[in-house]
Structures are given as C-alpha cells and as structure tokens.
Tab-separated table of C-alpha atoms in Angstrom:
chain	number	residue	atom	x	y	z
D	55	UNK	CA	0.000	0.000	0.000
D	56	UNK	CA	1.249	3.466	-0.777
D	57	UNK	CA	1.560	6.274	1.701
D	58	UNK	CA	-1.360	8.192	0.184
D	59	UNK	CA	-3.679	5.243	0.724
D	60	UNK	CA	-2.563	5.028	4.312
D	61	UNK	CA	-3.442	8.657	4.713
D	62	UNK	CA	-6.923	8.269	3.244
D	63	UNK	CA	-7.678	5.637	5.835
D	64	UNK	CA	-7.308	8.115	8.623
D	65	UNK	CA	-10.432	9.840	7.304
D	66	UNK	CA	-12.719	6.903	8.115
D	67	UNK	CA	-14.386	7.209	11.460
D	68	UNK	CA	-16.738	4.588	12.827
D	69	UNK	CA	-19.505	5.599	15.195
D	70	UNK	CA	-17.829	3.984	18.191
D	71	UNK	CA	-14.615	5.940	17.717
D	72	UNK	CA	-13.363	8.211	20.445
D	73	UNK	CA	-13.409	11.915	19.579
D	74	UNK	CA	-10.632	13.293	17.431
D	75	UNK	CA	-8.151	15.250	19.489
D	76	UNK	CA	-5.103	17.242	18.533
D	77	UNK	CA	-2.615	14.868	20.105
D	78	UNK	CA	-3.942	11.325	19.784
D	79	UNK	CA	-2.405	8.521	21.809
D	80	UNK	CA	-2.289	4.776	21.390
D	81	UNK	CA	-0.904	1.711	23.136
D	82	UNK	CA	0.898	-0.804	20.975
D	83	UNK	CA	3.367	-3.620	20.990
D	84	UNK	CA	6.875	-3.468	19.567
D	85	UNK	CA	7.125	-6.144	16.903
D	86	UNK	CA	10.625	-5.692	15.529
D	87	UNK	CA	12.674	-3.723	13.085
D	88	UNK	CA	13.007	-3.752	9.306
D	89	UNK	CA	14.585	-1.616	6.647
D	90	UNK	CA	12.188	0.731	4.925
D	91	UNK	CA	12.612	2.064	1.412
D	92	UNK	CA	11.274	5.568	0.989
D	93	UNK	CA	9.745	6.654	-2.328
D	94	UNK	CA	12.946	8.550	-3.215
D	95	UNK	CA	14.958	5.364	-2.801
D	96	UNK	CA	16.680	6.159	0.474
D	97	UNK	CA	16.702	3.491	3.135
D	98	UNK	CA	15.872	4.064	6.772
D	99	UNK	CA	15.731	1.753	9.761
D	100	UNK	CA	12.146	1.320	10.883
D	101	UNK	CA	10.384	-0.113	13.893
D	102	UNK	CA	7.102	-1.945	13.478
D	103	UNK	CA	4.463	-1.393	16.159
D	104	UNK	CA	1.358	-3.528	16.232
D	105	UNK	CA	-1.730	-1.988	17.791
D	106	UNK	CA	-5.203	-3.392	17.542
D	107	UNK	CA	-7.757	-0.696	18.328
D	108	UNK	CA	-7.462	0.543	21.913
D	109	UNK	CA	-10.620	0.736	24.000
D	110	UNK	CA	-11.566	3.575	26.312
D	111	UNK	CA	-12.122	1.747	29.604
D	112	UNK	CA	-12.711	4.610	31.988
D	113	UNK	CA	-13.014	8.379	32.015
D	114	UNK	CA	-11.747	10.300	35.028
D	115	UNK	CA	-13.565	13.518	35.716
D	116	UNK	CA	-12.753	16.449	37.946
D	117	UNK	CA	-15.951	15.995	40.008
D	118	UNK	CA	-15.399	12.325	40.669
D	119	UNK	CA	-11.618	11.928	40.729
D	120	UNK	CA	-10.209	15.405	41.170
D	121	UNK	CA	-8.423	15.249	37.820
D	122	UNK	CA	-9.271	14.504	34.218
D	123	UNK	CA	-7.865	11.600	32.262
D	124	UNK	CA	-8.827	8.859	29.861
D	125	UNK	CA	-8.003	5.258	30.640
D	126	UNK	CA	-7.337	3.113	27.603
D	127	UNK	CA	-6.791	-0.615	27.311
D	128	UNK	CA	-4.873	-2.695	24.848
D	129	UNK	CA	-4.257	-6.344	24.081
D	130	UNK	CA	-6.577	-9.322	23.949
D	131	UNK	CA	-6.144	-11.784	26.801
D	132	UNK	CA	-7.937	-14.965	27.846
D	133	UNK	CA	-10.632	-14.315	30.424
D	134	UNK	CA	-9.207	-16.995	32.732
D	135	UNK	CA	-5.948	-15.022	32.964
D	136	UNK	CA	-7.729	-12.023	34.434
D	137	UNK	CA	-8.481	-11.424	38.090
D	138	UNK	CA	-12.093	-10.993	39.128
D	139	UNK	CA	-11.667	-7.353	40.145
D	140	UNK	CA	-10.043	-6.584	36.794
D	141	UNK	CA	-12.893	-8.315	34.960
D	142	UNK	CA	-15.391	-6.351	37.007
D	143	UNK	CA	-13.703	-3.124	35.978
D	144	UNK	CA	-14.018	-4.155	32.330
D	145	UNK	CA	-17.581	-5.494	32.614
D	146	UNK	CA	-19.251	-5.380	29.225
D	147	UNK	CA	-15.930	-4.980	27.425
D	148	UNK	CA	-13.589	-7.700	26.238
D	149	UNK	CA	-10.712	-8.629	28.589
D	150	UNK	CA	-7.639	-6.441	28.116
D	151	UNK	CA	-4.033	-7.056	29.060
D	152	UNK	CA	-2.837	-3.519	29.598
D	153	UNK	CA	-4.531	-0.413	30.986
D	154	UNK	CA	-2.994	3.030	30.963
D	155	UNK	CA	-4.273	6.461	31.928
D	156	UNK	CA	-3.578	9.485	29.800
D	157	UNK	CA	-4.006	12.865	31.480
D	158	UNK	CA	-6.074	15.216	29.346
D	159	UNK	CA	-7.349	18.683	30.174
D	160	UNK	CA	-10.559	18.116	28.261
D	161	UNK	CA	-12.227	14.717	28.317
D	162	UNK	CA	-15.554	15.804	26.870
D	163	UNK	CA	-16.794	13.393	24.234
D	164	UNK	CA	-14.883	10.437	25.620
D	165	UNK	CA	-17.029	7.535	26.710
D	166	UNK	CA	-16.354	4.031	27.917
D	167	UNK	CA	-16.211	1.528	25.046
D	168	UNK	CA	-15.042	3.924	22.358
D	169	UNK	CA	-12.151	2.891	20.170
D	170	UNK	CA	-8.870	4.486	19.118
D	171	UNK	CA	-6.988	2.921	16.228
D	172	UNK	CA	-3.784	3.460	14.282
D	173	UNK	CA	-5.825	5.502	11.809
D	174	UNK	CA	-5.258	8.480	14.117
D	175	UNK	CA	-1.714	8.619	12.796
D	176	UNK	CA	-0.698	9.317	9.227
D	177	UNK	CA	2.569	9.030	7.373
D	178	UNK	CA	4.715	12.088	8.045
D	179	UNK	CA	3.367	12.740	11.555
D	180	UNK	CA	5.887	13.165	14.345
D	181	UNK	CA	5.298	11.106	17.474
D	182	UNK	CA	6.750	10.589	20.937
D	183	UNK	CA	7.127	6.965	21.954
D	184	UNK	CA	7.357	5.900	25.586
D	185	UNK	CA	8.386	2.457	26.722
D	186	UNK	CA	10.477	0.568	29.230
D	187	UNK	CA	14.063	0.035	28.147
D	188	UNK	CA	15.754	-3.350	28.081
D	189	UNK	CA	17.334	-4.474	31.368
D	190	UNK	CA	21.121	-4.533	31.363
D	191	UNK	CA	21.671	-6.078	34.818
D	192	UNK	CA	24.130	-4.787	37.401
D	193	UNK	CA	26.613	-2.626	35.536
D	194	UNK	CA	29.821	-0.930	36.599
D	195	UNK	CA	30.557	2.789	36.332
D	196	UNK	CA	32.289	2.503	32.957
D	197	UNK	CA	29.315	1.051	31.091
D	198	UNK	CA	26.709	2.931	33.112
D	199	UNK	CA	28.186	6.442	33.423
D	200	UNK	CA	30.844	6.368	30.703
D	201	UNK	CA	33.658	6.786	33.233
D	202	UNK	CA	37.133	6.569	31.767
D	203	UNK	CA	38.858	3.221	32.125
D	204	UNK	CA	42.203	2.743	33.831
D	205	UNK	CA	45.309	1.325	32.134
D	206	UNK	CA	44.877	-2.139	30.627
D	207	UNK	CA	48.466	-3.190	31.276
D	208	UNK	CA	51.587	-2.455	33.378
D	209	UNK	CA	50.189	-4.340	36.354
D	210	UNK	CA	47.131	-2.125	36.636
D	211	UNK	CA	44.288	-3.476	38.748
D	212	UNK	CA	42.177	-0.497	37.883
D	213	UNK	CA	40.843	-1.272	34.424
D	214	UNK	CA	37.075	-0.926	34.845
D	215	UNK	CA	37.010	0.638	38.295
D	216	UNK	CA	35.824	3.935	39.559
D	217	UNK	CA	38.373	6.446	40.922
D	218	UNK	CA	37.997	8.394	44.126
D	219	UNK	CA	34.495	8.950	45.477
D	220	UNK	CA	35.351	12.015	47.559
D	221	UNK	CA	37.751	14.046	49.692
D	222	UNK	CA	39.112	13.049	53.145
D	223	UNK	CA	38.204	14.402	56.584
D	224	UNK	CA	36.138	17.174	55.039
D	225	UNK	CA	33.355	16.290	54.330
D	226	UNK	CA	34.212	12.866	55.796
D	227	UNK	CA	31.464	11.123	53.891
D	228	UNK	CA	30.505	10.266	50.352
D	229	UNK	CA	28.206	12.861	48.894
D	230	UNK	CA	24.696	11.784	48.045
D	231	UNK	CA	24.031	11.115	44.400
D	232	UNK	CA	27.619	9.989	43.680
D	233	UNK	CA	27.496	7.999	40.495
D	234	UNK	CA	28.304	4.376	41.192
D	235	UNK	CA	27.582	0.905	39.879
D	236	UNK	CA	23.964	-0.164	39.987
D	237	UNK	CA	21.307	-1.951	38.044
D	238	UNK	CA	20.936	-0.469	34.597
D	239	UNK	CA	18.027	-0.405	32.200
D	240	UNK	CA	14.319	-1.087	32.797
D	241	UNK	CA	13.754	2.670	32.865
D	242	UNK	CA	10.849	4.551	31.424
D	243	UNK	CA	12.262	6.113	28.278
D	244	UNK	CA	10.628	8.489	25.810
D	245	UNK	CA	11.989	8.963	22.321
D	246	UNK	CA	10.716	12.195	20.838
D	247	UNK	CA	9.861	13.317	17.338
D	248	UNK	CA	10.001	10.038	15.498
D	249	UNK	CA	8.494	10.146	12.045
D	250	UNK	CA	5.634	7.854	11.088
D	251	UNK	CA	6.626	6.184	7.847
D	252	UNK	CA	3.398	4.320	7.358
D	253	UNK	CA	0.120	3.724	9.119
D	254	UNK	CA	-1.748	0.595	8.113
D	255	UNK	CA	-5.221	0.518	9.613
D	256	UNK	CA	-6.123	-2.820	8.006
D	257	UNK	CA	-3.423	-4.658	9.884
D	258	UNK	CA	-3.287	-2.308	12.849
D	259	UNK	CA	0.360	-1.555	12.232
D	260	UNK	CA	2.427	1.606	12.585
D	261	UNK	CA	5.876	1.906	11.063
D	262	UNK	CA	8.093	4.553	12.634
D	263	UNK	CA	11.525	5.731	11.667
D	264	UNK	CA	14.321	4.735	14.013
D	265	UNK	CA	14.523	2.690	17.173
D	266	UNK	CA	12.184	2.706	20.150
D	267	UNK	CA	12.767	1.619	23.754
D	268	UNK	CA	12.205	-1.910	24.975
D	269	UNK	CA	12.431	-5.466	23.823
D	270	UNK	CA	10.190	-7.112	21.281
D	271	UNK	CA	6.627	-7.524	22.570
D	272	UNK	CA	7.119	-4.607	24.945
D	273	UNK	CA	4.123	-2.313	25.383
D	274	UNK	CA	4.754	1.200	24.116
D	275	UNK	CA	2.713	4.372	24.230
D	276	UNK	CA	2.580	6.401	21.029
D	277	UNK	CA	1.590	10.059	21.299
D	278	UNK	CA	1.469	12.597	18.560
D	279	UNK	CA	4.130	15.255	19.035
X	187	UNK	CA	-0.625	-12.728	13.786
X	188	UNK	CA	2.670	-13.359	15.493
X	189	UNK	CA	5.648	-11.042	15.175
X	190	UNK	CA	7.353	-13.066	12.490
X	191	UNK	CA	4.254	-13.044	10.280
X	192	UNK	CA	3.761	-9.313	10.686
X	193	UNK	CA	7.367	-8.578	9.754
X	194	UNK	CA	7.229	-11.011	6.843
X	195	UNK	CA	4.046	-9.491	5.454
X	196	UNK	CA	5.451	-5.955	5.641
X	197	UNK	CA	8.762	-7.018	4.126
X	198	UNK	CA	6.938	-8.884	1.360
X	199	UNK	CA	5.388	-5.627	0.143
X	200	UNK	CA	8.783	-4.070	-0.424
X	201	UNK	CA	10.487	-7.132	-1.874
X	202	UNK	CA	10.970	-7.179	-5.643
X	203	UNK	CA	10.083	-10.237	-7.645
X	204	UNK	CA	11.906	-11.624	-10.617
X	205	UNK	CA	15.396	-10.803	-9.395
X	206	UNK	CA	18.051	-13.020	-10.955
X	207	UNK	CA	19.676	-15.770	-8.915
X	208	UNK	CA	23.062	-14.116	-8.409
X	209	UNK	CA	26.043	-15.863	-6.903
X	210	UNK	CA	29.563	-14.850	-5.936
X	211	UNK	CA	31.786	-14.893	-8.994
X	212	UNK	CA	29.103	-13.865	-11.462
X	213	UNK	CA	29.680	-10.806	-13.581
X	214	UNK	CA	26.671	-8.518	-13.463
X	215	UNK	CA	25.514	-5.230	-14.859
X	216	UNK	CA	23.556	-3.218	-12.309
X	217	UNK	CA	21.390	-0.308	-13.440
X	218	UNK	CA	21.198	2.255	-10.629
X	219	UNK	CA	19.201	5.445	-10.485
X	220	UNK	CA	21.360	8.355	-9.424
X	221	UNK	CA	20.183	11.835	-8.513
X	222	UNK	CA	22.365	14.649	-9.810
X	223	UNK	CA	21.121	17.950	-8.527
X	224	UNK	CA	17.502	17.846	-9.599
X	225	UNK	CA	17.985	15.439	-12.485
X	226	UNK	CA	17.724	11.697	-12.295
X	227	UNK	CA	19.456	9.304	-14.596
X	228	UNK	CA	20.348	5.651	-14.749
X	229	UNK	CA	23.933	4.588	-14.376
X	230	UNK	CA	25.205	1.111	-15.001
X	231	UNK	CA	27.925	-0.566	-13.025
X	232	UNK	CA	29.437	-3.769	-14.311
X	233	UNK	CA	31.697	-6.016	-12.296
X	234	UNK	CA	32.228	-9.249	-10.431
X	235	UNK	CA	30.107	-10.142	-7.454
X	236	UNK	CA	32.423	-10.511	-4.496
X	237	UNK	CA	29.835	-11.345	-1.942
X	238	UNK	CA	26.103	-11.881	-1.569
X	239	UNK	CA	24.529	-11.140	1.783
X	240	UNK	CA	21.182	-12.798	2.122
X	241	UNK	CA	18.593	-11.346	4.368
X	242	UNK	CA	15.303	-11.227	2.561
X	243	UNK	CA	14.553	-7.536	2.236
X	244	UNK	CA	18.121	-6.604	3.196
X	245	UNK	CA	19.718	-8.803	0.526
X	246	UNK	CA	22.785	-7.101	-0.844
X	247	UNK	CA	25.558	-7.716	-3.325
X	248	UNK	CA	29.074	-6.292	-3.363
X	249	UNK	CA	30.298	-5.735	-6.909
X	250	UNK	CA	33.954	-5.088	-7.755
X	251	UNK	CA	35.349	-3.658	-10.940
X	252	UNK	CA	38.536	-1.973	-12.062
X	253	UNK	CA	37.765	1.548	-13.148
X	254	UNK	CA	40.582	3.679	-14.603
X	255	UNK	CA	43.110	1.395	-12.967
X	256	UNK	CA	41.511	1.724	-9.540
X	257	UNK	CA	39.557	-1.051	-7.907
X	258	UNK	CA	36.012	0.087	-7.062
X	259	UNK	CA	33.632	-1.879	-4.884
X	260	UNK	CA	30.002	-0.937	-4.600
X	261	UNK	CA	27.345	-2.513	-2.472
X	262	UNK	CA	23.783	-2.598	-3.716
X	263	UNK	CA	20.641	-3.398	-1.814
X	264	UNK	CA	18.954	-5.676	-4.298
X	265	UNK	CA	15.452	-4.674	-3.250
X	266	UNK	CA	16.112	-0.957	-3.299
X	267	UNK	CA	13.948	1.020	-5.706
X	268	UNK	CA	17.140	2.720	-6.878
X	269	UNK	CA	18.408	-0.539	-8.291
X	270	UNK	CA	16.430	-0.768	-11.496
X	271	UNK	CA	17.847	-3.893	-13.044
X	272	UNK	CA	20.412	-6.568	-12.359
X	273	UNK	CA	21.593	-8.436	-15.427
X	274	UNK	CA	23.902	-11.430	-15.365
X	275	UNK	CA	26.640	-11.081	-17.956
X	276	UNK	CA	28.671	-14.155	-17.149
X	277	UNK	CA	28.562	-16.972	-14.629
X	278	UNK	CA	31.876	-17.372	-12.830
X	279	UNK	CA	33.203	-20.420	-11.069
X	280	UNK	CA	33.803	-19.669	-7.398
X	281	UNK	CA	34.603	-22.100	-4.625
X	282	UNK	CA	34.018	-19.749	-1.751
X	283	UNK	CA	31.238	-17.438	-0.621
X	284	UNK	CA	33.268	-14.247	-0.298
X	285	UNK	CA	35.886	-13.594	-2.964
X	286	UNK	CA	38.117	-11.193	-1.043
X	287	UNK	CA	41.208	-12.711	-2.702
X	288	UNK	CA	40.253	-10.763	-5.833
X	289	UNK	CA	41.466	-7.620	-4.098
X	290	UNK	CA	45.051	-8.814	-4.247
X	291	UNK	CA	44.862	-9.702	-7.896
X	292	UNK	CA	45.073	-7.593	-10.989
X	293	UNK	CA	44.541	-8.212	-14.679
X	294	UNK	CA	43.884	-11.712	-15.845
X	295	UNK	CA	44.619	-13.222	-12.437
X	296	UNK	CA	41.514	-11.454	-11.183
X	297	UNK	CA	39.218	-13.274	-13.604
X	298	UNK	CA	37.351	-16.414	-12.720
X	299	UNK	CA	36.802	-19.472	-14.849
X	300	UNK	CA	33.402	-19.559	-16.484
X	301	UNK	CA	30.986	-21.940	-14.898
X	302	UNK	CA	30.417	-25.100	-16.895
X	303	UNK	CA	26.899	-25.643	-18.032
X	304	UNK	CA	25.084	-28.084	-15.789
X	305	UNK	CA	22.957	-30.599	-17.613
C-alpha cells in the first residue's frame, strides 16, 4: 500500500470511535525492526508497532476523581488469565491485558467503550514513543556512566574501576548522588519526534523511523508530538 | 498474527520479484538510479560479485570492478527502488562465498573461470 492510501484511511471514522483530538495517543506492541525504502529510494531503519484498536475503559472527571484523564486498554487476553476485580472493571468490554491512563485537560466526548486505532496517525506525523528500556543487569561505572577506564596493562588493577568517590576528613562522607555501579536499564524512556513512515489501519500496524525503547513484545505508548 | 508473520508481510510488500539468482563470482551489470542535482538518470555498473549477503529484504551484493586502474567496490541493496535492473553477464566459477582474494589480484589473475553448463 502506498503512503497516500494510508493517509486516506485516517479519514474513516466509525460511530464507536473516540473523539478526534489534537494529540492522539495509542498503546501498541513493539514487533521488531526492518529496513524501509522511501519513495525517493533512500533506506531508513524502521520499527514496526502492532496496535489493535485501543478501547476507552474509563473516564476520570474532575468531580469524581479530582483530575481529568482517559483510561485506555490494549491487548486481547484470555478471560481466565484475568483477576475478578479486573474483569469487574471491564464489565461489558472484552478482557484487556494492559490499561494506561492518559491525562487530558478536556475529556468531553470520551465515553467508555469507544475505540482508538492506528488511523489516528498518518505518514509524516511526528510522534513521541514511551516504553520501558531493556534491562542490562548490574553494571559498573564505565558502562553505566561512561567513566574513563584505567590502564589495561603495566600491572594495573584499575581497568574498569571507579576512581575516588570524595575528599578526606572534610566532608568525611561520600556525597549523596555519587554515580556508582547499579542496576541499569528497565527505565521509562521516551523517544521524541520520530516520524511515522506508514500507518496501516487494516493490519493495525504503525511503522516509525528509528529505534524505540524496549524489547520485542514490549508495550509502548505512542503520542502525537 | 505473530511477530514473524507481521514482519514477513510488511517485508513482502517491499520485496521485488523476478530478481536473478546471483552468486559470488558472477559478472553482473547493475542499473542504478542516481540523482544529480535535480535530475535523475540511470547509471550502469558492471563487475564481479564478491559477496552476496542474504537477508530477505536486506539482501545485498558487493560488486567489484577496475575503473581507470583503480579497484572500485560498490554494495547494492537488491530490493532498493534505486536498483532498477540486475543483469547477469557471465557466470563465474567460485569455490568460496566471499571472494576477497580478488582484491590482491590484478589483470587476468583477477578473472574467474566460467561456470560449466550443468545438464
């Protein structure tokens, strides 16, 4: 399918669709990466995100909750995998794997059960993508903070170690926030201003330029920039 | 659809059909679209295939030729829209997958025996 066709699909709006807003959002799943040939023949790395239509599961209002937000759900899951309270929350809707709240100043028009699909995004749009980065385990200061390494040879025992962590008697302690070894990764990461290369509503697939956080099958939130 | 199927179906839309079965050692003529300023024209590059990297959509060939006494190697993505045509000129006999030894050879020593017709 060409990019124009993808664009025309964003025009279709079914009756159950959530209202159009300036900065649509969508939960999806990272599928993997491919090369993408642009019409002018240049090649770019592209990430494929699969997103079946998201369902509005709850609307938070100022009167009831003190703030306004829309809760959306994504991902089919077997009913037996759900807990009873979770099923009760989704009564009348199909079971969903992932729920996420998006803070919005104006939630008028949003109602439980409405859908949001990839059609909200068109080729050429810029998006922010938020996900959880891959875990790297317990990492030393060199990998984690890009500290300089010590000498490799001449009897050095200081190759991947950290240097001094502070002065002596004054202050007599290690300052808080000193960068040291720790567990790395599994952080919430947002990559901004990625270009949508293609939006395929038939298959529920978005193709974005560049890499996005997380492993394959990770849940990511796509928001229009 | 699982991940592999989704990727395969998206890749399939960009894959070209009817590409020749190229192998290392073959001499090929590649027609490439080049953009010069605001004009576009087709340039052909003829040489020996040194290496074929297979990867479905990412399939690429490295072609070597001697141009004005200088060895030139170009890598083409076979499925790129800029590669208009790949034509096999001659089938060469090669016993290895990557013919890097051609780099150390010049003149006739850098030619490969023609492949015998298989019956």
